[in-house]
């Protein structure tokens, strides 16, 4: 068994807010990884991963129709959007923070790595405007 | 025959330029979702300064783009841009029509979501509790700066049935804005749970504008075509509740299974029981087929009976915040920033300024990731310290910020201040207090009024 980050396994993410709750969705790339994360990424594991960022409970829900797990992080936004002192007062970046989590995977998946973003088009645009 | 709905706005501050693309592609209804939780707080501050405000100020810009098509009978507009003052928003809509020289447009105003003035009466008839903590209403830090119930689709359906071309509401649940025209056009009944669930799911997919067309897509975001020309989504919904999610042709962006599933779970708690005012929708029942060419088919959505309550959001004053930033470069950037945070806090204590809450972030280290960032011994090339604090009053919050400024010369070496609010105006913090209210206490107060632009 090797430890691999969820992001390197191909998982996607999106986070949203409701009051002081952060809802973080985790999307698997295929059924095989979905079953892996379903077994490994428990509510307790996620609670531990976020440490002091999340002072309340963590609940987990399954959405197998879209190969996703949905995590509800209670007391996770420093009091909620308009009350929070955090720069990311809505927790928009907590999805990315989730896929940093590492899980044990079989040897066949051990070498999986996230692709390198190709932003050549952006560099080209910026060079055109003189940057 | 499918009903085509465009999701033209996802929040207050979104771009009215989206409207042209949707209208060119042809939509029977243009739904403009303008209200996040935070938005009501912003509008509340706006109304505090000026009683004629309290709706989203960009509404006239959206309507200027849409009303010519409305007057031509090509589309209708449904929006919750009324915020906490739908009457003023409807007035702005009528003024916009006049300014464009348009007539024959009927504007409907939905009222009854605003509970601010009758909160105590409601609390006397029902046991209000904080939705999260369970705290009783007696613990609510009065006064309520706003209190709004999330209404459902019914009053909008009533407005459309009465001939409205433009429907302006206050706090209506986001997805209900999109469900309403489907109920109206397809004649769905309010106990046809599967169809109400399907319409609610479609509304949820459209309510955040660009987010289902490639915006905020994780992973291969860099492959989105022409992301500066990201279109807003369109749903074509049949009478049986099945729907096609797509986008205007010849635009950038992407609609795929992946972009749609990202939005499906956005701001959702239990996807098998998505609570809306009109239905409890099971998002896990939906079947998605990516047909290619930016077309995703959604079928088989199931739902169950709506609950007996509306969600309501109450807002209260929660103190004053200040913020300052100071940047450091190599060497010892992170250590200098850490030391500066401590020196700053000690200076504030020495000045006798009471701070109720401190918050420090090291940008470039772990400001965003916090405890999820693996510990490292690597040197960081530069770090920005962001300090934020909460005080009981605005003056104290402002004076605290002053204590950062001398550190430019009197702190660890080569700190650069002047980025951020520093000793600038402190900002008011607002607490949100979500609760549930019996529908029977709300519904009798919901009204729909129509006015024709002449």
XYZ file of C-alpha atoms in Angstrom:
585
model
C 0.000 0.000 0.000
C 1.152 3.545 -0.774
C -0.192 6.879 0.354
C -1.427 9.180 -2.372
C -3.172 12.545 -2.195
C -6.838 12.575 -3.233
C -5.943 15.184 -5.823
C -3.295 12.967 -7.362
C -5.867 10.152 -7.518
C -7.982 12.331 -9.795
C -10.522 13.657 -7.293
C -12.269 16.989 -7.892
C -13.782 19.328 -5.331
C -16.162 22.219 -4.719
C -16.947 24.002 -1.461
C -19.838 26.244 -0.487
C -21.203 27.858 2.656
C -24.408 28.080 4.659
C -24.059 30.160 7.799
C -21.153 28.707 9.779
C -21.282 25.452 7.824
C -18.958 24.568 4.973
C -20.237 22.011 2.462
C -17.354 20.315 0.708
C -17.984 17.911 -2.158
C -15.421 15.348 -3.290
C -15.762 13.940 -6.816
C -14.158 10.670 -7.837
C -12.874 10.218 -11.399
C -14.198 6.670 -11.798
C -16.035 3.919 -9.880
C -12.797 2.314 -8.706
C -11.545 5.463 -6.977
C -15.065 6.165 -5.716
C -15.078 2.858 -3.831
C -11.605 3.610 -2.476
C -12.503 7.029 -1.143
C -15.839 5.768 0.141
C -13.913 3.337 2.324
C -11.050 5.624 3.325
C -12.345 9.175 3.544
C -14.589 8.866 6.564
C -16.166 11.752 8.418
C -13.700 11.178 11.270
C -10.759 11.275 8.880
C -11.933 14.572 7.402
C -12.543 16.049 10.849
C -8.970 15.166 11.799
C -7.591 16.544 8.531
C -9.122 19.978 9.079
C -7.954 20.192 12.695
C -8.649 23.560 14.297
C -10.319 24.880 11.143
C -13.469 22.898 11.960
C -14.566 23.073 15.586
C -17.901 21.272 15.095
C -18.940 17.861 13.845
C -18.346 16.518 10.350
C -21.100 14.598 8.554
C -20.663 12.612 5.372
C -23.210 11.860 2.667
C -22.903 9.712 -0.439
C -24.041 10.607 -3.946
C -23.166 7.493 -5.958
C -25.017 8.779 -9.022
C -22.281 11.371 -9.485
C -19.483 9.343 -7.817
C -19.250 11.885 -5.013
C -19.037 12.220 -1.272
C -20.419 15.322 0.386
C -19.008 16.565 3.678
C -20.858 18.932 5.963
C -18.369 20.710 8.226
C -20.099 22.345 11.177
C -18.648 25.453 12.842
C -16.093 25.700 10.085
C -16.082 29.345 9.006
C -15.109 31.360 12.040
C -18.728 32.276 12.779
C -20.079 32.418 9.218
C -19.485 34.735 6.244
C -20.327 38.216 7.554
C -19.089 37.415 11.075
C -15.781 35.707 10.247
C -12.340 37.287 10.552
C -10.898 34.871 7.999
C -9.887 36.186 4.597
C -11.618 33.141 3.105
C -14.723 33.827 5.137
C -16.877 31.649 2.874
C -14.492 28.693 2.885
C -14.191 28.624 -0.888
C -10.715 27.103 -0.640
C -11.646 24.259 1.700
C -12.326 21.967 -1.286
C -8.728 22.228 -2.354
C -7.703 21.703 1.249
C -9.696 18.452 1.348
C -8.037 16.874 -1.694
C -4.656 17.379 -0.068
C -5.623 14.488 2.202
C -3.620 11.302 1.588
C -5.089 7.813 1.594
C -3.658 4.311 1.234
C -4.078 2.904 -2.266
C -3.195 -0.376 -3.962
C 0.099 -0.548 -5.827
C -1.616 -0.131 -9.189
C -2.648 3.399 -8.230
C 0.495 4.390 -6.356
C 2.010 6.291 -9.257
C -1.006 8.424 -10.047
C -0.202 12.128 -10.152
C -2.260 15.162 -10.996
C -1.516 16.596 -14.451
C 0.503 19.771 -14.780
C -1.793 22.657 -15.747
C -1.134 24.063 -19.182
C -1.687 27.807 -19.073
C 0.282 28.579 -22.214
C -2.760 30.446 -23.542
C -2.671 32.748 -20.504
C 1.055 33.398 -20.852
C 0.491 34.231 -24.515
C -2.275 36.709 -23.700
C -0.187 38.380 -21.002
C 2.826 38.643 -23.301
C 0.613 40.330 -25.889
C -0.353 43.044 -23.412
C 3.224 43.593 -22.467
C 3.772 41.580 -19.327
C -42.780 21.201 -25.548
C -39.817 22.105 -23.437
C -39.634 25.325 -21.472
C -36.310 27.100 -21.816
C -34.945 28.841 -18.774
C -31.762 30.873 -18.552
C -29.745 31.366 -15.377
C -28.693 34.960 -15.948
C -27.278 35.870 -12.550
C -25.606 33.996 -9.721
C -25.020 36.718 -7.169
C -25.124 40.464 -6.554
C -22.202 41.796 -8.568
C -22.439 39.238 -11.385
C -22.362 40.555 -14.954
C -25.449 41.776 -16.858
C -23.499 41.066 -20.049
C -24.667 37.462 -19.673
C -28.210 38.472 -20.544
C -27.538 39.151 -24.223
C -26.117 35.665 -24.814
C -29.084 33.978 -23.176
C -31.621 36.098 -25.021
C -29.883 35.503 -28.350
C -30.033 31.753 -27.695
C -33.701 32.132 -26.822
C -35.099 31.588 -23.327
C -38.745 31.670 -22.281
C -37.737 32.802 -18.822
C -34.708 34.665 -17.612
C -34.160 33.977 -13.921
C -31.854 36.292 -11.991
C -30.694 34.964 -8.640
C -29.164 37.847 -6.729
C -29.114 36.851 -3.080
C -26.497 35.008 -1.082
C -26.772 34.977 2.718
C -24.110 37.656 2.785
C -26.059 39.771 0.283
C -28.932 40.432 2.638
C -26.409 41.774 5.136
C -24.964 44.105 2.489
C -28.446 45.265 1.490
C -29.343 45.789 5.131
C -26.389 48.181 5.514
C -27.514 49.911 2.309
C -31.058 50.367 3.619
C -29.730 51.684 6.931
C -28.149 54.553 5.016
C -31.077 55.126 2.642
C -34.630 53.843 3.173
C -35.251 53.698 -0.600
C -32.458 51.116 -0.995
C -32.223 47.511 0.129
C -32.407 45.876 -3.312
C -29.479 44.963 -5.535
C -28.341 48.112 -7.282
C -27.438 46.328 -10.500
C -31.069 45.346 -11.138
C -31.680 48.276 -13.527
C -28.630 47.221 -15.567
C -29.975 43.671 -15.882
C -33.429 44.931 -16.794
C -32.078 47.412 -19.318
C -30.591 44.405 -21.109
C -33.714 42.254 -20.772
C -36.779 44.499 -20.973
C -36.762 45.109 -24.742
C -37.131 41.338 -25.216
C -39.805 41.261 -22.520
C -41.752 44.025 -24.238
C -41.473 42.075 -27.496
C -43.047 39.059 -25.813
C -39.940 36.930 -26.178
C -39.144 36.306 -22.531
C -40.142 37.000 -18.943
C -37.934 37.902 -16.016
C -38.060 36.433 -12.519
C -35.700 37.800 -9.889
C -35.190 37.949 -6.145
C -33.196 41.150 -6.587
C -35.771 42.842 -4.357
C -33.629 41.778 -1.415
C -35.100 43.378 1.663
C -37.012 46.025 -0.290
C -38.905 44.444 -3.231
C -41.293 47.393 -3.463
C -38.407 49.749 -4.211
C -36.951 47.222 -6.647
C -40.243 46.986 -8.546
C -40.291 50.783 -8.682
C -36.776 50.672 -10.159
C -37.977 48.117 -12.716
C -40.843 50.357 -13.787
C -38.519 53.363 -13.940
C -36.148 51.379 -16.144
C -38.978 50.516 -18.536
C -39.969 54.184 -18.693
C -36.397 55.210 -19.337
C -36.257 52.778 -22.281
C -39.589 54.039 -23.586
C -41.200 50.617 -23.107
C -44.804 50.025 -22.097
C -47.249 47.174 -21.795
C -45.036 45.307 -19.318
C -46.665 43.995 -16.151
C -44.426 44.003 -13.086
C -45.365 41.848 -10.100
C -44.057 42.344 -6.574
C -43.996 39.496 -4.075
C -44.002 40.508 -0.418
C -44.277 38.604 2.829
C -40.786 37.183 3.292
C -39.691 40.079 5.490
C -40.239 39.083 9.124
C -38.251 41.913 10.687
C -41.206 43.865 12.028
C -43.121 40.889 13.359
C -40.384 38.710 14.730
C -41.552 38.994 18.320
C -45.114 38.163 17.307
C -43.878 35.066 15.480
C -41.676 34.069 18.386
C -44.755 34.357 20.617
C -46.639 31.863 18.463
C -43.866 29.407 17.676
C -40.779 28.089 19.362
C -37.930 29.482 17.270
C -34.579 27.771 17.665
C -31.206 28.304 16.044
C -31.054 25.723 13.273
C -27.494 24.697 14.110
C -26.958 25.157 17.825
C -30.550 24.679 18.959
C -30.320 27.856 21.044
C -33.731 29.396 21.898
C -34.890 32.696 20.436
C -34.485 34.227 23.887
C -30.728 34.024 23.238
C -30.959 35.921 19.938
C -28.907 39.137 20.259
C -31.696 41.582 19.338
C -32.390 43.719 17.449
C -32.738 41.820 14.196
C -31.125 43.865 11.434
C -33.099 41.777 9.002
C -35.187 38.638 9.248
C -36.307 36.958 6.048
C -38.147 33.736 5.329
C -37.194 31.720 2.265
C -40.461 31.612 0.317
C -41.189 28.988 -2.324
C -42.447 29.034 -5.890
C -46.170 29.547 -5.185
C -46.371 33.354 -5.128
C -44.307 33.546 -8.325
C -46.620 31.038 -9.987
C -49.570 33.184 -8.850
C -47.905 36.261 -10.342
C -47.292 34.507 -13.682
C -50.878 33.218 -13.741
C -52.052 36.794 -13.215
C -50.113 37.901 -16.273
C -46.822 39.165 -14.878
C -43.949 39.721 -17.313
C -41.455 40.665 -14.625
C -41.635 39.183 -11.124
C -39.650 40.885 -8.375
C -39.338 39.140 -5.031
C -37.358 39.396 -1.850
C -35.960 36.316 -0.179
C -37.233 33.395 -2.212
C -35.299 30.155 -2.152
C -32.880 30.290 -5.070
C -34.117 27.213 -6.895
C -37.777 28.256 -6.478
C -37.198 31.137 -8.894
C -36.581 28.531 -11.592
C -39.174 26.006 -10.436
C -41.993 28.559 -10.602
C -42.117 29.044 -14.387
C -42.018 25.248 -14.852
C -44.973 24.788 -12.522
C -46.781 27.570 -14.355
C -46.052 26.383 -17.893
C -46.437 22.644 -17.347
C -49.356 22.917 -14.946
C -47.598 20.818 -12.298
C -49.500 20.503 -9.050
C -47.923 21.358 -5.727
C -48.068 17.742 -4.583
C -46.427 16.291 -7.690
C -43.264 15.713 -5.695
C -41.148 14.106 -8.401
C -41.732 16.948 -10.835
C -41.259 19.588 -8.152
C -37.997 17.858 -7.245
C -36.920 17.809 -10.882
C -37.654 21.514 -11.260
C -35.848 22.265 -8.021
C -32.786 20.323 -9.140
C -32.777 22.176 -12.446
C -33.070 25.455 -10.560
C -30.172 24.468 -8.334
C -28.050 23.718 -11.408
C -28.817 27.146 -12.877
C -28.863 29.385 -9.823
C -25.101 29.965 -9.695
C -24.800 31.143 -13.290
C -21.333 30.303 -14.649
C -20.687 27.605 -12.080
C -22.436 24.927 -14.152
C -20.856 26.080 -17.404
C -17.227 25.640 -16.410
C -16.808 28.322 -13.752
C -15.049 27.215 -10.572
C -14.438 23.809 -12.102
C -11.817 21.868 -10.199
C -9.108 19.896 -11.980
C -8.928 20.609 -15.730
C -10.118 24.213 -15.370
C -7.366 25.368 -17.691
C -8.938 23.454 -20.595
C -12.228 25.406 -20.487
C -12.704 27.055 -23.906
C -12.504 30.864 -23.909
C -13.022 31.271 -20.166
C -13.264 35.061 -20.555
C -16.422 34.422 -22.572
C -17.971 31.985 -20.102
C -21.665 31.613 -20.935
C -24.462 31.196 -18.459
C -26.506 28.013 -18.494
C -29.814 27.158 -20.108
C -32.198 24.350 -19.144
C -34.814 22.979 -21.464
C -37.358 21.232 -19.269
C -40.103 18.911 -20.448
C -43.473 18.332 -18.836
C -42.327 15.058 -17.281
C -39.520 16.880 -15.453
C -36.682 15.610 -17.616
C -34.294 18.336 -18.630
C -31.446 19.217 -20.897
C -28.728 21.423 -19.408
C -26.838 23.350 -22.042
C -25.437 26.795 -22.917
C -25.702 29.356 -25.692
C -23.943 28.143 -28.848
C -20.803 29.928 -30.049
C -19.791 30.919 -26.554
C -16.867 29.732 -24.488
C -17.268 27.567 -21.434
C -18.344 23.956 -21.131
C -21.388 22.018 -19.979
C -20.475 18.415 -19.187
C -21.255 15.721 -16.647
C -18.324 17.037 -14.625
C -19.350 20.707 -14.659
C -22.927 19.721 -13.794
C -22.021 17.399 -10.926
C -19.773 20.098 -9.443
C -22.797 22.376 -9.221
C -25.191 19.607 -8.116
C -23.575 19.369 -4.671
C -22.704 23.042 -4.240
C -23.958 24.334 -0.879
C -25.908 21.132 -0.331
C -25.987 19.276 2.994
C -27.719 15.901 2.492
C -28.035 15.365 -1.273
C -30.716 12.696 -0.724
C -32.883 15.231 1.109
C -32.395 18.703 -0.353
C -34.825 20.802 1.642
C -36.617 23.451 -0.352
C -39.829 25.270 0.537
C -41.721 23.328 -2.156
C -40.369 19.798 -1.933
C -37.713 17.583 -0.404
C -35.667 16.645 -3.445
C -33.471 13.566 -3.743
C -30.503 14.703 -5.803
C -29.001 11.209 -5.565
C -31.894 9.834 -7.626
C -31.040 11.933 -10.674
C -29.670 10.194 -13.726
C -27.224 12.187 -15.854
C -26.215 11.485 -19.435
C -23.529 13.563 -21.076
C -24.654 13.720 -24.727
C -21.600 15.707 -25.791
C -21.614 19.124 -27.451
C -22.331 20.830 -24.132
C -25.557 18.909 -23.527
C -26.280 17.014 -20.326
C -29.599 15.178 -19.953
C -31.130 14.892 -16.456
C -33.915 12.385 -15.776
C -35.563 10.320 -13.040
C -35.431 12.895 -10.245
C -37.474 11.865 -7.215
C -38.892 13.942 -4.428
C -41.011 13.772 -1.298
C -43.458 16.006 0.547
C -42.290 19.461 1.565
C -41.811 20.169 5.250
C -44.214 22.284 7.297
C -41.642 25.027 7.845
C -39.804 27.702 5.952
C -36.187 28.404 6.687
C -35.681 31.941 7.899
C -32.465 33.869 8.308
C -32.092 36.429 11.071
C -29.174 38.814 11.259
C -27.680 40.604 14.239
C -24.849 42.985 14.985
C -21.703 41.105 16.036
C -19.056 43.729 16.742
C -16.473 45.528 14.634
C -13.518 44.209 12.689
C -10.247 45.723 11.570
C -7.552 44.307 9.388
C -3.936 45.059 8.543
C -1.361 43.460 6.282
C 2.406 43.566 6.284
C 4.728 41.725 3.915
C 8.207 40.252 4.442
C 10.755 38.806 2.063
C 13.599 36.303 2.476
C 15.472 35.764 4.715
C 13.342 34.433 7.582
C 10.132 35.721 6.004
C 7.767 33.425 7.918
C 9.571 33.935 11.238
C 9.475 37.719 10.828
C 5.759 37.582 10.114
C 5.105 35.376 13.140
C 7.142 37.672 15.395
C 5.374 40.732 14.022
C 1.965 39.238 14.854
C 3.057 38.761 18.457
C 4.689 42.192 18.704
C 1.562 43.801 17.265
C -0.713 42.016 19.765
C 1.544 43.063 22.649
C 1.571 46.666 21.468
C -2.216 46.656 21.340
C -2.358 45.214 24.860
C 0.108 47.867 26.022
C -2.087 50.559 24.515
C -4.968 49.290 26.638
C -7.154 48.405 23.674
C -9.486 45.459 24.347
C -9.652 42.924 21.521
C -12.343 40.231 21.725
C -10.897 38.023 18.994
C -7.615 37.857 17.097
C -6.992 36.129 13.812
C -3.576 35.882 12.106
C -2.841 34.444 8.663
C 0.527 33.884 7.015
C -0.054 34.289 3.262
C 2.409 32.160 1.367
C 2.526 29.633 4.207
C -0.852 28.357 5.373
C -3.332 31.266 5.393
C -5.891 29.321 3.384
C -5.033 25.701 4.054
C -4.516 26.009 7.795
C -4.032 22.641 9.505
C -4.323 20.772 6.184
C -0.997 22.169 4.975
C 1.819 19.663 5.600
C 4.572 20.957 7.844
C 7.675 21.905 5.926
C 11.127 23.177 6.679
C 11.460 24.729 3.223
C 12.240 28.431 3.147
C 9.461 30.547 1.701
C 10.600 33.439 -0.515
C 8.029 35.894 0.841
C 5.162 36.010 3.296
C 2.352 38.405 3.978
C 0.986 38.646 7.489
C -2.707 39.423 7.590
C -3.972 40.352 11.037
C -7.672 40.715 11.757
C -9.377 41.535 15.017
C -12.799 42.009 16.515
C -13.660 44.717 19.022
C -16.856 45.813 20.727
C -16.886 49.230 19.058
C -15.700 50.805 15.828
C -13.363 53.316 17.477
C -11.392 50.653 19.298
C -11.165 48.527 16.153
C -9.724 51.527 14.343
C -7.201 52.366 17.087
C -5.927 48.779 17.098
C -4.978 49.141 13.430
C -2.895 52.209 14.253
C -0.554 50.015 16.309
C 0.596 48.176 13.175
C 1.906 51.268 11.437
C 4.925 52.050 13.684
C 6.222 48.528 13.024
C 7.375 49.717 9.622
C 10.385 51.235 11.424
C 10.161 49.522 14.795
C 9.558 45.865 13.954
C 11.549 43.034 12.383
C 13.492 44.168 9.317
C 12.015 45.374 6.105
C 8.323 44.925 6.714
C 6.176 46.604 4.112
C 2.863 47.905 5.411
C 0.283 49.900 3.561
C -1.408 46.932 1.984
C -4.911 46.372 3.221
C -7.232 48.319 5.353
C -4.715 48.958 8.116
C -5.876 51.851 10.196
C -8.665 52.517 7.719
C -12.357 52.278 8.397
C -13.334 49.296 10.520
C -16.149 47.135 9.199
C -19.241 45.957 10.991
C -19.537 42.233 11.617
C -22.915 40.567 11.349
C -24.062 37.315 12.868
C -26.412 34.977 11.025
C -29.121 33.154 12.957
C -30.886 30.548 10.787
C -34.144 29.071 12.067
C -37.343 27.344 10.953
C -40.779 28.978 11.027
C -44.170 27.284 10.567
C -45.491 28.040 7.102
C -48.889 28.812 8.600
C -47.351 31.875 10.278
C -45.915 33.173 7.005
C -48.288 32.286 4.175
C -51.192 34.561 5.215
C -48.802 37.527 4.888
C -47.564 36.700 1.384
C -48.965 39.047 -1.233
C -48.606 39.491 -4.966
C -49.349 42.874 -6.520
C -49.232 43.740 -10.195
C -48.633 47.014 -11.930
C -48.649 47.608 -15.660
C -46.084 49.969 -17.117
C -47.994 52.544 -19.179
